Short mmCIF file of C-alpha atoms and ligand atoms in Angstrom, two decimals:
data_model
loop_
_atom_site.label_atom_id
_atom_site.label_comp_id
_atom_site.label_asym_id
_atom_site.label_seq_id
_atom_site.Cartn_x
_atom_site.Cartn_y
_atom_site.Cartn_z
CA MET A 1102 -47.99 -71.34 35.04
CA THR A 1103 -50.33 -68.76 32.21
CA ASP A 1104 -49.55 -66.12 31.69
CA SER A 1105 -52.07 -62.65 30.72
CA HIS A 1106 -53.39 -64.26 27.77
CA GLY A 1107 -53.82 -67.70 28.99
CA ALA A 1108 -51.10 -69.10 27.43
CA ASN A 1109 -48.51 -71.33 28.89
CA PRO A 1110 -45.28 -70.72 27.30
CA LEU A 1111 -44.11 -74.05 29.74
CA ARG A 1112 -46.47 -76.86 28.88
CA ASP A 1113 -46.08 -75.57 24.91
CA ALA A 1114 -42.42 -76.55 24.92
CA LEU A 1115 -42.93 -79.32 26.48
CA ASP A 1116 -45.77 -80.31 23.61
CA ARG A 1117 -43.08 -79.60 21.25
CA ARG A 1118 -41.09 -82.23 22.55
CA LEU A 1119 -43.47 -84.60 23.00
CA PRO A 1120 -43.10 -87.51 19.97
CA ARG A 1121 -45.67 -86.46 16.97
CA ILE A 1122 -47.64 -89.58 16.62
CA ALA A 1123 -50.72 -90.12 14.28
CA GLY A 1124 -54.36 -90.27 15.30
CA PRO A 1125 -56.23 -92.94 13.83
CA SER A 1126 -55.66 -93.42 10.04
CA GLY A 1127 -54.54 -95.40 6.96
CA LEU A 1128 -52.60 -94.89 3.81
CA VAL A 1129 -53.22 -96.11 0.48
CA ILE A 1130 -50.96 -95.99 -2.58
CA PHE A 1131 -51.39 -96.20 -6.06
CA GLY A 1132 -48.63 -97.58 -8.24
CA VAL A 1133 -47.26 -99.83 -5.05
CA THR A 1134 -45.73 -102.14 -7.08
CA GLY A 1135 -43.65 -99.21 -8.27
CA ASP A 1136 -39.86 -98.42 -7.35
CA LEU A 1137 -40.87 -95.47 -4.78
CA SER A 1138 -43.25 -97.50 -3.38
CA ARG A 1139 -41.22 -100.80 -2.14
CA LYS A 1140 -37.73 -98.68 -1.75
CA LYS A 1141 -39.41 -95.67 0.54
CA LEU A 1142 -42.89 -95.30 1.23
CA MET A 1143 -43.69 -99.49 2.37
CA PRO A 1144 -40.15 -99.15 4.57
CA ALA A 1145 -40.98 -95.31 6.04
CA VAL A 1146 -44.80 -96.89 7.29
CA TYR A 1147 -42.85 -99.74 8.70
CA ASP A 1148 -40.13 -97.21 10.11
CA LEU A 1149 -42.96 -94.86 11.72
CA ALA A 1150 -44.81 -98.30 13.48
CA ASN A 1151 -41.20 -99.32 14.75
CA ARG A 1152 -40.49 -95.59 15.91
CA GLY A 1153 -43.72 -96.18 17.95
CA LEU A 1154 -45.44 -93.11 15.53
CA LEU A 1155 -48.41 -94.44 13.60
CA PRO A 1156 -51.52 -95.78 15.70
CA PRO A 1157 -52.26 -99.53 16.39
CA GLY A 1158 -55.11 -100.03 13.34
CA PHE A 1159 -52.67 -98.45 10.71
CA SER A 1160 -53.86 -99.53 7.94
CA LEU A 1161 -51.72 -99.70 4.51
CA VAL A 1162 -53.83 -100.12 1.08
CA GLY A 1163 -52.32 -101.05 -1.66
CA PHE A 1164 -53.92 -100.88 -5.21
CA ALA A 1165 -52.49 -102.18 -8.31
CA ARG A 1166 -52.82 -103.71 -11.80
CA ARG A 1167 -50.77 -107.31 -10.24
CA GLU A 1168 -53.16 -109.92 -9.68
CA TRP A 1169 -52.31 -110.02 -6.00
CA GLU A 1170 -54.55 -111.50 -3.17
CA HIS A 1171 -54.13 -109.53 0.02
CA GLU A 1172 -51.50 -111.97 1.31
CA ASP A 1173 -49.34 -111.19 -1.80
CA PHE A 1174 -49.27 -107.69 -1.05
CA ALA A 1175 -48.15 -108.29 2.68
CA GLN A 1176 -45.57 -110.32 1.79
CA GLU A 1177 -44.50 -107.31 -0.34
CA VAL A 1178 -43.99 -105.22 1.74
CA TYR A 1179 -42.88 -107.49 4.22
CA ALA A 1180 -39.93 -108.08 1.59
CA ALA A 1181 -39.86 -104.18 1.20
CA VAL A 1182 -39.36 -103.34 4.96
CA LYS A 1183 -36.54 -106.59 5.22
CA GLU A 1184 -34.40 -104.64 2.49
CA HIS A 1185 -34.79 -101.09 2.97
CA SER A 1186 -36.10 -100.62 6.13
CA ARG A 1187 -33.83 -98.16 8.32
CA THR A 1188 -34.63 -99.86 11.80
CA PRO A 1189 -34.30 -102.93 13.05
CA PHE A 1190 -37.08 -105.50 12.63
CA ARG A 1191 -39.06 -106.73 14.88
CA GLU A 1192 -41.37 -109.34 15.01
CA GLU A 1193 -43.92 -107.82 16.87
CA VAL A 1194 -44.08 -104.85 14.97
CA TRP A 1195 -44.50 -106.29 11.96
CA GLN A 1196 -47.63 -108.28 12.90
CA GLN A 1197 -49.29 -105.45 14.07
CA LEU A 1198 -48.80 -103.51 10.89
CA VAL A 1199 -49.70 -106.95 8.37
CA GLN A 1200 -53.25 -106.96 10.72
CA GLY A 1201 -54.42 -103.50 8.80
CA CYS A 1202 -52.72 -104.67 5.29
CA ARG A 1203 -55.10 -104.93 2.24
CA PHE A 1204 -54.51 -104.76 -1.79
CA VAL A 1205 -57.05 -103.90 -4.82
CA GLN A 1206 -56.71 -105.12 -7.89
CA GLY A 1207 -57.45 -102.69 -10.85
CA ASN A 1208 -57.01 -100.14 -13.48
CA PHE A 1209 -57.63 -96.73 -12.56
CA ASP A 1210 -60.52 -96.38 -15.05
CA ASP A 1211 -62.18 -99.59 -13.26
CA ASP A 1212 -65.49 -98.73 -11.47
CA GLU A 1213 -65.40 -101.51 -9.84
CA ALA A 1214 -61.81 -101.49 -8.28
CA PHE A 1215 -62.72 -98.54 -6.72
CA GLU A 1216 -65.78 -100.17 -5.00
CA THR A 1217 -63.81 -102.66 -4.08
CA LEU A 1218 -61.71 -100.13 -2.52
CA LYS A 1219 -64.47 -97.97 -0.88
CA GLU A 1220 -65.82 -101.64 0.74
CA THR A 1221 -62.14 -101.70 2.20
CA ILE A 1222 -61.82 -98.68 4.03
CA ASN A 1223 -65.37 -99.35 5.82
CA GLU A 1224 -64.23 -102.82 6.26
CA LEU A 1225 -60.88 -100.98 7.69
CA ASP A 1226 -62.54 -98.55 9.42
CA LYS A 1227 -64.68 -101.62 11.32
CA ALA A 1228 -62.05 -103.68 12.02
CA GLN A 1229 -59.18 -101.04 12.20
CA GLY A 1230 -60.66 -98.61 13.91
CA THR A 1231 -58.94 -96.14 11.57
CA GLY A 1232 -61.67 -93.40 11.94
CA GLY A 1233 -62.15 -93.08 8.20
CA ASN A 1234 -59.47 -90.90 8.40
CA PHE A 1235 -57.31 -92.14 4.61
CA ALA A 1236 -54.64 -90.70 2.65
CA PHE A 1237 -54.27 -91.70 -0.92
CA TYR A 1238 -50.80 -91.68 -2.19
CA LEU A 1239 -50.01 -91.20 -5.93
CA SER A 1240 -47.23 -92.86 -6.87
CA VAL A 1241 -48.24 -93.14 -10.28
CA PRO A 1242 -46.96 -91.41 -13.69
CA PRO A 1243 -48.13 -88.07 -13.75
CA LYS A 1244 -50.37 -88.35 -16.60
CA PHE A 1245 -52.62 -90.58 -14.89
CA PHE A 1246 -53.04 -87.86 -11.68
CA PRO A 1247 -56.40 -86.45 -13.21
CA LYS A 1248 -57.86 -90.05 -13.42
CA VAL A 1249 -56.86 -91.36 -10.54
CA VAL A 1250 -58.46 -87.73 -8.30
CA GLN A 1251 -61.22 -88.27 -10.28
CA GLN A 1252 -62.42 -91.85 -9.75
CA LEU A 1253 -61.75 -90.97 -5.80
CA LYS A 1254 -64.64 -88.33 -6.60
CA LYS A 1255 -67.14 -90.92 -8.35
CA HIS A 1256 -66.77 -93.27 -6.05
CA GLY A 1257 -67.30 -91.07 -2.86
CA LEU A 1258 -63.76 -91.83 -1.96
CA ALA A 1259 -62.43 -87.82 -1.08
CA ASP A 1260 -65.90 -87.01 0.81
CA GLN A 1261 -64.71 -84.83 3.35
CA LYS A 1262 -66.57 -85.13 6.50
CA GLU A 1263 -66.73 -83.27 9.62
CA ASP A 1264 -65.26 -85.81 11.63
CA SER A 1265 -62.67 -87.56 9.30
CA TRP A 1266 -60.14 -86.53 6.36
CA ARG A 1267 -59.55 -87.66 2.92
CA ARG A 1268 -55.86 -86.00 1.53
CA ALA A 1269 -54.44 -86.18 -1.90
CA VAL A 1270 -50.56 -86.74 -1.91
CA ILE A 1271 -48.77 -86.11 -4.65
CA GLU A 1272 -45.73 -87.33 -6.13
CA LYS A 1273 -43.21 -84.70 -8.66
CA PRO A 1274 -43.51 -83.87 -11.07
CA PHE A 1275 -46.30 -81.65 -10.60
CA GLY A 1276 -47.12 -80.51 -14.34
CA HIS A 1277 -44.32 -80.14 -17.01
CA ASN A 1278 -44.32 -76.89 -17.10
CA LEU A 1279 -46.73 -73.33 -15.76
CA GLU A 1280 -49.44 -74.41 -17.37
CA SER A 1281 -50.11 -77.84 -17.20
CA ALA A 1282 -49.15 -77.19 -13.35
CA GLN A 1283 -52.26 -74.94 -13.17
CA GLU A 1284 -54.00 -77.46 -14.84
CA LEU A 1285 -53.42 -80.53 -12.70
CA ASN A 1286 -54.17 -78.03 -9.61
CA ARG A 1287 -57.37 -77.13 -10.92
CA ILE A 1288 -58.51 -80.87 -11.35
CA VAL A 1289 -57.38 -81.78 -8.05
CA HIS A 1290 -58.74 -78.88 -6.23
CA GLU A 1291 -61.93 -79.73 -8.01
CA VAL A 1292 -62.03 -82.91 -5.47
CA PHE A 1293 -59.86 -82.05 -3.05
CA PRO A 1294 -59.73 -78.66 -0.56
CA PRO A 1295 -56.26 -76.93 -0.98
CA HIS A 1296 -55.48 -78.13 2.97
CA GLU A 1297 -55.74 -81.78 1.78
CA VAL A 1298 -53.80 -81.61 -1.01
CA PHE A 1299 -49.99 -82.29 -0.35
CA ARG A 1300 -47.68 -82.18 -2.54
CA ILE A 1301 -44.25 -83.90 -2.05
CA ASP A 1302 -40.46 -82.82 -2.44
CA HIS A 1303 -38.73 -85.07 -0.58
CA TYR A 1304 -35.98 -82.87 -0.05
CA LEU A 1305 -38.03 -81.10 2.55
CA GLY A 1306 -38.42 -84.08 4.22
CA LYS A 1307 -34.62 -84.15 4.54
CA GLU A 1308 -33.13 -83.16 7.88
CA THR A 1309 -30.11 -81.32 6.52
CA VAL A 1310 -32.79 -78.92 4.45
CA GLN A 1311 -34.53 -78.12 7.72
CA ASN A 1312 -31.19 -77.65 9.06
CA ILE A 1313 -31.10 -74.82 6.70
CA LEU A 1314 -33.62 -72.22 8.95
CA ALA A 1315 -32.38 -73.42 11.90
CA LEU A 1316 -28.79 -72.41 10.92
CA ARG A 1317 -29.86 -68.97 9.37
CA PHE A 1318 -32.48 -68.59 12.18
CA ALA A 1319 -32.19 -69.76 15.65
CA ASN A 1320 -28.49 -68.44 15.19
CA THR A 1321 -27.05 -64.91 15.65
CA MET A 1322 -23.57 -65.48 13.56
CA PHE A 1323 -24.37 -66.09 9.97
CA GLU A 1324 -27.49 -64.07 9.10
CA PRO A 1325 -25.32 -60.27 9.40
CA LEU A 1326 -23.11 -61.68 6.54
CA TRP A 1327 -25.90 -63.83 4.80
CA ASN A 1328 -26.22 -61.06 1.78
CA ARG A 1329 -24.84 -58.52 -1.00
CA SER A 1330 -22.50 -57.02 1.46
CA TYR A 1331 -20.18 -60.18 2.54
CA VAL A 1332 -21.50 -62.99 -0.04
CA ASP A 1333 -19.41 -63.29 -3.29
CA HIS A 1334 -21.81 -66.29 -5.04
CA VAL A 1335 -23.75 -69.63 -3.92
CA GLN A 1336 -23.66 -72.80 -5.22
CA ILE A 1337 -26.10 -75.62 -5.41
CA THR A 1338 -25.21 -79.03 -6.27
CA MET A 1339 -26.86 -82.16 -6.37
CA ALA A 1340 -24.31 -84.70 -8.29
CA GLU A 1341 -25.37 -88.45 -8.46
CA ASP A 1342 -23.42 -91.26 -9.24
CA ILE A 1343 -26.12 -93.59 -10.50
CA GLY A 1344 -27.41 -93.26 -14.01
CA ILE A 1345 -31.58 -93.30 -15.41
CA GLY A 1346 -31.25 -96.86 -14.30
CA GLY A 1347 -34.28 -98.26 -14.82
CA ARG A 1348 -36.43 -95.09 -15.17
CA ALA A 1349 -36.34 -94.63 -18.99
CA GLY A 1350 -39.83 -94.38 -19.59
CA TYR A 1351 -40.16 -91.38 -17.04
CA TYR A 1352 -36.62 -89.64 -17.88
CA ASP A 1353 -36.52 -89.60 -21.27
CA GLY A 1354 -38.13 -85.77 -22.41
CA ILE A 1355 -38.48 -84.92 -18.76
CA GLY A 1356 -34.85 -84.24 -18.08
CA ALA A 1357 -32.42 -82.83 -15.22
CA ALA A 1358 -33.67 -79.48 -14.88
CA ARG A 1359 -37.54 -80.66 -14.99
CA ASP A 1360 -37.00 -83.47 -13.06
CA VAL A 1361 -34.74 -82.03 -9.81
CA ILE A 1362 -34.20 -78.20 -10.54
CA GLN A 1363 -37.64 -76.99 -10.95
CA ASN A 1364 -38.87 -78.75 -7.24
CA HIS A 1365 -35.30 -79.45 -5.09
CA LEU A 1366 -33.23 -77.39 -6.39
CA LEU A 1367 -35.36 -74.31 -5.97
CA GLN A 1368 -36.69 -75.25 -3.15
CA LEU A 1369 -32.59 -75.05 -1.60
CA LEU A 1370 -32.43 -71.99 -3.28
CA ALA A 1371 -35.75 -70.66 -1.57
CA LEU A 1372 -34.55 -71.84 2.13
CA THR A 1373 -30.79 -70.26 1.42
CA ALA A 1374 -32.38 -67.03 0.51
CA MET A 1375 -35.46 -65.99 1.63
CA GLU A 1376 -36.54 -63.95 4.70
CA GLU A 1377 -36.83 -65.40 8.06
CA PRO A 1378 -40.47 -66.11 8.25
CA ALA A 1379 -42.44 -64.97 11.13
CA SER A 1380 -42.96 -68.59 12.59
CA PHE A 1381 -42.22 -72.29 10.67
CA GLU A 1382 -46.01 -72.57 10.41
CA ALA A 1383 -46.43 -73.21 6.34
CA ASP A 1384 -48.23 -69.83 5.74
CA ALA A 1385 -45.18 -68.08 6.85
CA LEU A 1386 -42.93 -69.88 5.14
CA VAL A 1387 -44.98 -70.64 1.95
CA ALA A 1388 -45.63 -66.55 1.98
CA GLU A 1389 -41.52 -65.92 2.25
CA LYS A 1390 -40.41 -69.06 0.09
CA THR A 1391 -42.95 -68.17 -2.72
CA LYS A 1392 -41.76 -64.14 -2.52
CA VAL A 1393 -38.06 -64.93 -2.87
CA LEU A 1394 -39.38 -67.50 -5.47
CA GLY A 1395 -40.74 -63.94 -7.54
CA ALA A 1396 -37.36 -62.35 -7.23
CA VAL A 1397 -35.65 -64.69 -8.92
CA ARG A 1398 -34.22 -63.80 -12.33
CA LEU A 1399 -33.33 -65.68 -15.80
CA PRO A 1400 -30.11 -64.77 -16.93
CA LYS A 1401 -30.01 -62.50 -19.90
CA GLU A 1402 -27.80 -64.51 -21.96
CA LEU A 1403 -29.31 -68.19 -22.07
CA GLY A 1404 -26.84 -69.74 -24.13
CA LYS A 1405 -23.87 -69.05 -22.15
CA GLU A 1406 -25.55 -68.76 -19.04
CA THR A 1407 -27.50 -72.26 -19.16
CA VAL A 1408 -25.63 -75.34 -19.96
CA ARG A 1409 -27.13 -78.93 -20.51
CA GLY A 1410 -25.10 -81.62 -20.80
CA GLN A 1411 -25.75 -85.88 -21.47
CA TYR A 1412 -23.81 -88.50 -20.37
CA ALA A 1413 -21.65 -90.34 -22.84
CA ALA A 1414 -20.05 -93.99 -22.11
CA GLY A 1415 -17.22 -93.20 -19.66
CA TRP A 1416 -15.86 -95.23 -16.30
CA GLN A 1417 -17.61 -94.59 -12.67
CA GLY A 1418 -16.22 -96.15 -10.10
CA GLY A 1419 -14.07 -98.85 -11.74
CA GLU A 1420 -16.62 -99.91 -13.93
CA LYS A 1421 -17.52 -99.03 -17.47
CA ALA A 1422 -20.94 -96.96 -17.82
CA VAL A 1423 -22.60 -97.06 -21.46
CA GLY A 1424 -23.94 -93.87 -22.36
CA TYR A 1425 -27.92 -92.02 -21.82
CA LEU A 1426 -27.91 -93.06 -25.51
CA GLN A 1427 -27.53 -95.93 -25.19
CA GLU A 1428 -29.74 -97.25 -21.59
CA ASP A 1429 -32.47 -99.32 -22.47
CA GLY A 1430 -35.25 -97.75 -23.47
CA ILE A 1431 -33.65 -93.89 -24.24
CA ASP A 1432 -34.60 -92.81 -28.14
CA PRO A 1433 -31.28 -92.92 -29.91
CA LYS A 1434 -31.68 -89.09 -30.63
CA SER A 1435 -32.82 -88.08 -27.42
CA LYS A 1436 -31.65 -84.47 -26.50
CA THR A 1437 -32.36 -84.51 -22.78
CA ASP A 1438 -30.85 -83.73 -20.19
CA THR A 1439 -29.12 -85.23 -17.42
CA TYR A 1440 -26.90 -82.58 -16.42
CA ALA A 1441 -28.10 -78.58 -15.96
CA ALA A 1442 -26.35 -75.99 -14.80
CA ILE A 1443 -28.07 -72.51 -14.63
CA LYS A 1444 -26.90 -68.92 -13.17
CA LEU A 1445 -29.54 -66.87 -11.45
CA SER A 1446 -29.90 -63.76 -10.16
CA ILE A 1447 -32.56 -62.43 -7.16
CA ASP A 1448 -33.43 -58.75 -7.73
CA ASN A 1449 -33.74 -57.71 -4.27
CA ARG A 1450 -32.09 -55.92 -1.63
CA ARG A 1451 -30.29 -58.67 0.19
CA TRP A 1452 -29.34 -60.77 -3.26
CA ALA A 1453 -28.44 -57.75 -5.83
CA GLY A 1454 -25.35 -58.85 -7.87
CA VAL A 1455 -24.87 -62.01 -6.09
CA PRO A 1456 -24.90 -65.14 -8.67
CA PHE A 1457 -26.72 -68.05 -7.44
CA TYR A 1458 -25.37 -71.50 -9.59
CA LEU A 1459 -27.35 -74.51 -9.59
CA ARG A 1460 -26.18 -77.49 -10.99
CA THR A 1461 -27.46 -81.10 -10.88
CA GLY A 1462 -26.05 -84.35 -13.12
CA LYS A 1463 -26.64 -87.68 -13.40
CA ARG A 1464 -23.54 -89.72 -13.58
CA LEU A 1465 -21.11 -87.61 -12.23
CA GLY A 1466 -17.92 -88.00 -10.22
CA ARG A 1467 -19.59 -88.69 -6.76
CA ARG A 1468 -22.87 -88.31 -5.11
CA VAL A 1469 -23.05 -85.05 -3.00
CA THR A 1470 -26.02 -82.42 -2.72
CA GLU A 1471 -24.83 -79.80 -1.19
CA ILE A 1472 -25.29 -75.39 -0.80
CA ALA A 1473 -22.11 -73.26 -0.50
CA VAL A 1474 -22.36 -70.00 0.18
CA VAL A 1475 -18.77 -68.38 -0.89
CA PHE A 1476 -17.28 -65.26 0.31
CA GLN A 1477 -15.74 -61.94 -0.70
CA ARG A 1478 -12.35 -62.05 -0.68
CA ALA A 1479 -10.99 -59.56 2.52
CA PRO A 1480 -10.66 -56.01 1.13
CA HIS A 1481 -7.54 -55.71 2.44
CA SER A 1482 -4.48 -58.25 3.01
CA PRO A 1483 -1.53 -57.49 5.62
CA PHE A 1484 0.03 -60.28 4.35
CA ASP A 1485 2.57 -60.08 1.45
CA HIS A 1486 1.17 -62.19 -1.39
CA THR A 1487 2.99 -65.22 -0.96
CA ALA A 1488 1.88 -65.98 2.56
CA THR A 1489 -1.62 -66.01 0.50
CA GLU A 1490 -1.58 -67.02 -2.62
CA GLU A 1491 -3.29 -70.50 -1.97
CA LEU A 1492 -5.97 -68.99 -0.10
CA GLY A 1493 -9.26 -69.70 -1.12
CA GLN A 1494 -12.28 -67.68 -0.29
CA ASN A 1495 -14.27 -68.22 2.54
CA ALA A 1496 -17.62 -70.62 2.24
CA LEU A 1497 -19.35 -72.18 4.66
CA VAL A 1498 -20.92 -75.25 3.42
CA ILE A 1499 -24.57 -77.11 4.17
CA ARG A 1500 -23.37 -80.39 2.84
CA VAL A 1501 -27.00 -81.96 2.36
CA GLN A 1502 -25.56 -85.63 2.01
CA PRO A 1503 -23.91 -87.91 1.94
CA ASP A 1504 -21.79 -86.98 5.41
CA GLU A 1505 -24.55 -84.53 6.74
CA GLY A 1506 -23.05 -81.88 8.14
CA VAL A 1507 -21.56 -77.93 7.97
CA THR A 1508 -18.30 -77.01 7.12
CA VAL A 1509 -16.70 -73.44 7.41
CA ARG A 1510 -13.71 -72.85 5.57
CA PHE A 1511 -11.47 -70.49 6.77
CA GLY A 1512 -7.52 -68.73 5.93
CA SER A 1513 -5.34 -69.87 9.15
CA LYS A 1514 -1.88 -69.63 9.70
CA VAL A 1515 0.37 -72.44 9.10
CA PRO A 1516 2.46 -73.37 12.07
CA GLY A 1517 5.72 -72.40 11.21
CA THR A 1518 8.17 -69.29 12.09
CA SER A 1519 7.60 -67.36 8.71
CA MET A 1520 3.74 -66.10 7.72
CA GLU A 1521 2.25 -67.69 5.65
CA VAL A 1522 -1.79 -68.56 6.10
CA ARG A 1523 -3.75 -71.35 4.22
CA ASP A 1524 -7.04 -72.75 4.02
CA VAL A 1525 -8.93 -74.43 6.86
CA SER A 1526 -11.87 -76.08 7.85
CA MET A 1527 -14.63 -76.63 10.81
CA ASP A 1528 -16.98 -79.41 10.47
CA PHE A 1529 -20.13 -79.96 12.64
CA ALA A 1530 -21.33 -83.52 11.73
CA TYR A 1531 -24.67 -84.94 12.19
CA GLY A 1532 -23.29 -88.38 13.33
CA GLU A 1533 -20.85 -86.92 15.74
CA SER A 1534 -22.84 -84.02 17.38
CA PHE A 1535 -26.09 -85.85 17.54
CA THR A 1536 -27.55 -90.01 19.40
CA GLU A 1537 -30.64 -89.72 17.64
CA SER A 1538 -30.92 -91.20 14.28
CA SER A 1539 -32.52 -89.00 11.56
CA PRO A 1540 -35.61 -90.06 9.87
CA GLU A 1541 -35.86 -90.61 6.36
CA ALA A 1542 -37.01 -87.92 4.24
CA TYR A 1543 -40.62 -90.10 3.60
CA GLU A 1544 -41.23 -90.82 7.07
CA ARG A 1545 -41.37 -87.64 8.24
CA LEU A 1546 -43.46 -86.55 5.40
CA ILE A 1547 -45.84 -89.36 5.76
CA LEU A 1548 -45.93 -88.89 8.96
CA ASP A 1549 -47.08 -85.08 8.50
CA VAL A 1550 -49.38 -86.18 5.88
CA LEU A 1551 -51.05 -88.08 8.51
CA LEU A 1552 -50.94 -85.43 10.99
CA GLY A 1553 -51.95 -83.19 8.40
CA ASP A 1554 -49.43 -80.73 9.03
CA ALA A 1555 -48.34 -78.63 5.75
CA ASN A 1556 -45.32 -77.16 6.40
CA LEU A 1557 -42.88 -79.16 4.59
CA PHE A 1558 -44.81 -79.84 1.29
CA PRO A 1559 -44.56 -76.91 -1.10
CA ARG A 1560 -47.63 -75.39 -2.09
CA LEU A 1561 -49.34 -74.34 -5.88
CA GLU A 1562 -47.71 -70.58 -5.69
CA GLU A 1563 -44.23 -72.13 -5.06
CA VAL A 1564 -44.23 -74.69 -8.32
CA GLU A 1565 -45.66 -71.83 -10.06
CA GLN A 1566 -42.73 -69.86 -8.99
CA SER A 1567 -40.41 -72.51 -10.25
CA TRP A 1568 -42.06 -73.55 -13.50
CA ARG A 1569 -42.30 -69.52 -14.05
CA ILE A 1570 -38.23 -69.90 -14.04
CA LEU A 1571 -37.76 -72.81 -15.66
CA ASP A 1572 -40.43 -72.82 -18.53
CA PRO A 1573 -38.36 -69.99 -20.74
CA ILE A 1574 -34.92 -72.08 -19.82
CA GLU A 1575 -36.94 -75.68 -21.77
CA GLU A 1576 -38.15 -73.25 -24.47
CA TYR A 1577 -34.97 -72.08 -25.14
CA TRP A 1578 -32.99 -75.31 -24.68
CA ASP A 1579 -36.21 -77.30 -27.23
CA LYS A 1580 -35.29 -74.70 -30.35
CA HIS A 1581 -31.22 -74.90 -29.92
CA GLY A 1582 -28.95 -77.29 -30.53
CA LYS A 1583 -28.32 -80.43 -28.82
CA PRO A 1584 -26.99 -81.04 -25.06
CA ALA A 1585 -23.39 -80.93 -24.36
CA GLN A 1586 -21.56 -84.67 -24.20
CA TYR A 1587 -19.39 -85.38 -20.88
CA PRO A 1588 -17.78 -88.65 -19.97
CA ALA A 1589 -19.85 -90.83 -17.48
CA GLY A 1590 -17.63 -90.28 -13.98
CA THR A 1591 -16.56 -86.81 -15.11
CA TRP A 1592 -17.81 -83.29 -13.22
CA GLY A 1593 -19.92 -82.44 -16.16
CA PRO A 1594 -19.63 -80.86 -20.00
CA ALA A 1595 -16.61 -78.06 -20.12
CA GLU A 1596 -19.07 -75.72 -21.06
CA ALA A 1597 -20.39 -75.24 -17.46
CA ASP A 1598 -16.76 -75.32 -16.15
CA GLU A 1599 -16.27 -71.99 -19.43
CA MET A 1600 -19.68 -70.32 -17.21
CA LEU A 1601 -18.10 -69.55 -13.89
CA ALA A 1602 -15.09 -69.15 -15.66
CA ARG A 1603 -16.31 -66.19 -17.50
CA ASP A 1604 -17.54 -65.05 -14.10
CA GLY A 1605 -14.13 -65.92 -13.10
CA ARG A 1606 -15.22 -68.46 -10.80
CA SER A 1607 -14.97 -72.24 -10.59
CA TRP A 1608 -17.13 -74.93 -9.24
CA ARG A 1609 -16.47 -76.48 -6.14
CA ARG A 1610 -14.95 -80.06 -6.35
CA PRO A 1611 -16.81 -81.45 -3.35
C1 LIG B 916 -35.89 -87.96 -6.95
C2 LIG B 916 -35.37 -87.55 -8.58
O1 LIG B 916 -36.80 -86.73 -6.64
O2 LIG B 916 -34.47 -87.32 -6.48
C3 LIG B 916 -34.31 -88.70 -9.41
O3 LIG B 916 -36.54 -88.07 -9.30
C4 LIG B 916 -33.44 -88.48 -8.44
O4 LIG B 916 -33.86 -88.68 -10.12
C5 LIG B 916 -33.64 -88.70 -6.98
O5 LIG B 916 -32.45 -89.88 -8.44
C6 LIG B 916 -32.25 -88.35 -5.80
O6 LIG B 916 -32.99 -88.46 -4.88
P1 LIG B 916 -31.88 -88.34 -3.31
O7 LIG B 916 -33.25 -88.17 -1.73
O8 LIG B 916 -31.55 -89.14 -3.87
O9 LIG B 916 -31.16 -87.23 -3.24
#
């Protein structure tokens, strides 16, 4: 049935429920011997194939310095899949995937290697029917981004044709400040048109992060309260129990704020605080996210309202953990932050006067990411003080991970003959409410790249706004002192608690 505009709402609704399957295509991974590729990218490709979301001739090309033959690469993919994929191993899926696995050995400035890559792609187009559609995933340190995209251009690998596409997928960090992000963008856009550039922020690929929009805009009961009239403050926490592992080379000099606040935490803030987009299309989403990020204001006193920390030796999970400065590959005088807490405000009618506290850290008490919207206290209480003295503030907590779900905390009468009110919580847990399994973030994002769907990828405008927020903080930190120390396994430096205590608030202990 169509309406007067020729639209068919029923068909559209059914189309939306059909699995989104990628058309003929392939993925080239630069930096294929790295951790990200082994733990996330290669397993995600297999999981997509296993769920039937890739075309039969899908091809996976690895590019790295390692002296591997195609078979060695296939063996690596196999090991990564066996160890890290989320769906059960099926021999027939693997046998199909391995048909399209190729390896190209070389340096990024090696012209011959890029020519071999070109021949490989042509060969795959013929043998596997990839149709000339290839995405180039730059899973390499940022200093190599310009070289790789320039090589792609020089060897005609980035040429867009009428009936096929070439895309660039760029891992974070996108620059290390506003200026470098803009420069990097200029270089990338000389080679790829803006709509073929996909910047990865894997938090946007998480189900629970996408659910922020569903929770807010598919319901009526939350949004009327989602503003300065009811909300006291918002806390966004991304705590990790791991240290820096083998990533010293990347992490030292970058630190927690650049590593995850600039991207993951500010994206969470944007989704929590933005206005309702006109649709879930990329243009509409980007417009609202950029608008709210543009309204974010820094605290006046950066010394008091931002805190950076660095983990010292301590105990974690019953085991002794070394301090950051003792980690392999770390400069023993390093001032890099492994913890950062920042108070931000948003200058608009909805949020005026509501602080947004962001914190992140490595080697904290436990791994948890959550957004807590903490509500004001009831303006009047008919109960006497003793009845409510233990009562906290109402809160809605979006549990991003682990234990994905949403908790609502509110006061309830304690059963008994006296009037006593205590905090209770109501829980929604993904595992209990849905039988469908969540795709891993990288699965979702790789599929979206192959489909050319840009909704879950930050655009340059958002990246620029994030650096605008972070740059002055980093500059302040560079000039002033050292990070505060906190023992591994604790919840960060005392200064961060003091920061909230000055506002009469405290951090949640998730
Ligand atoms: C990455 C950071 O973006 O996110 C890492 O570079 C961090 O330092 C990781 O450990 C955390 O991701 P997740 O999905 O485990 O929360």
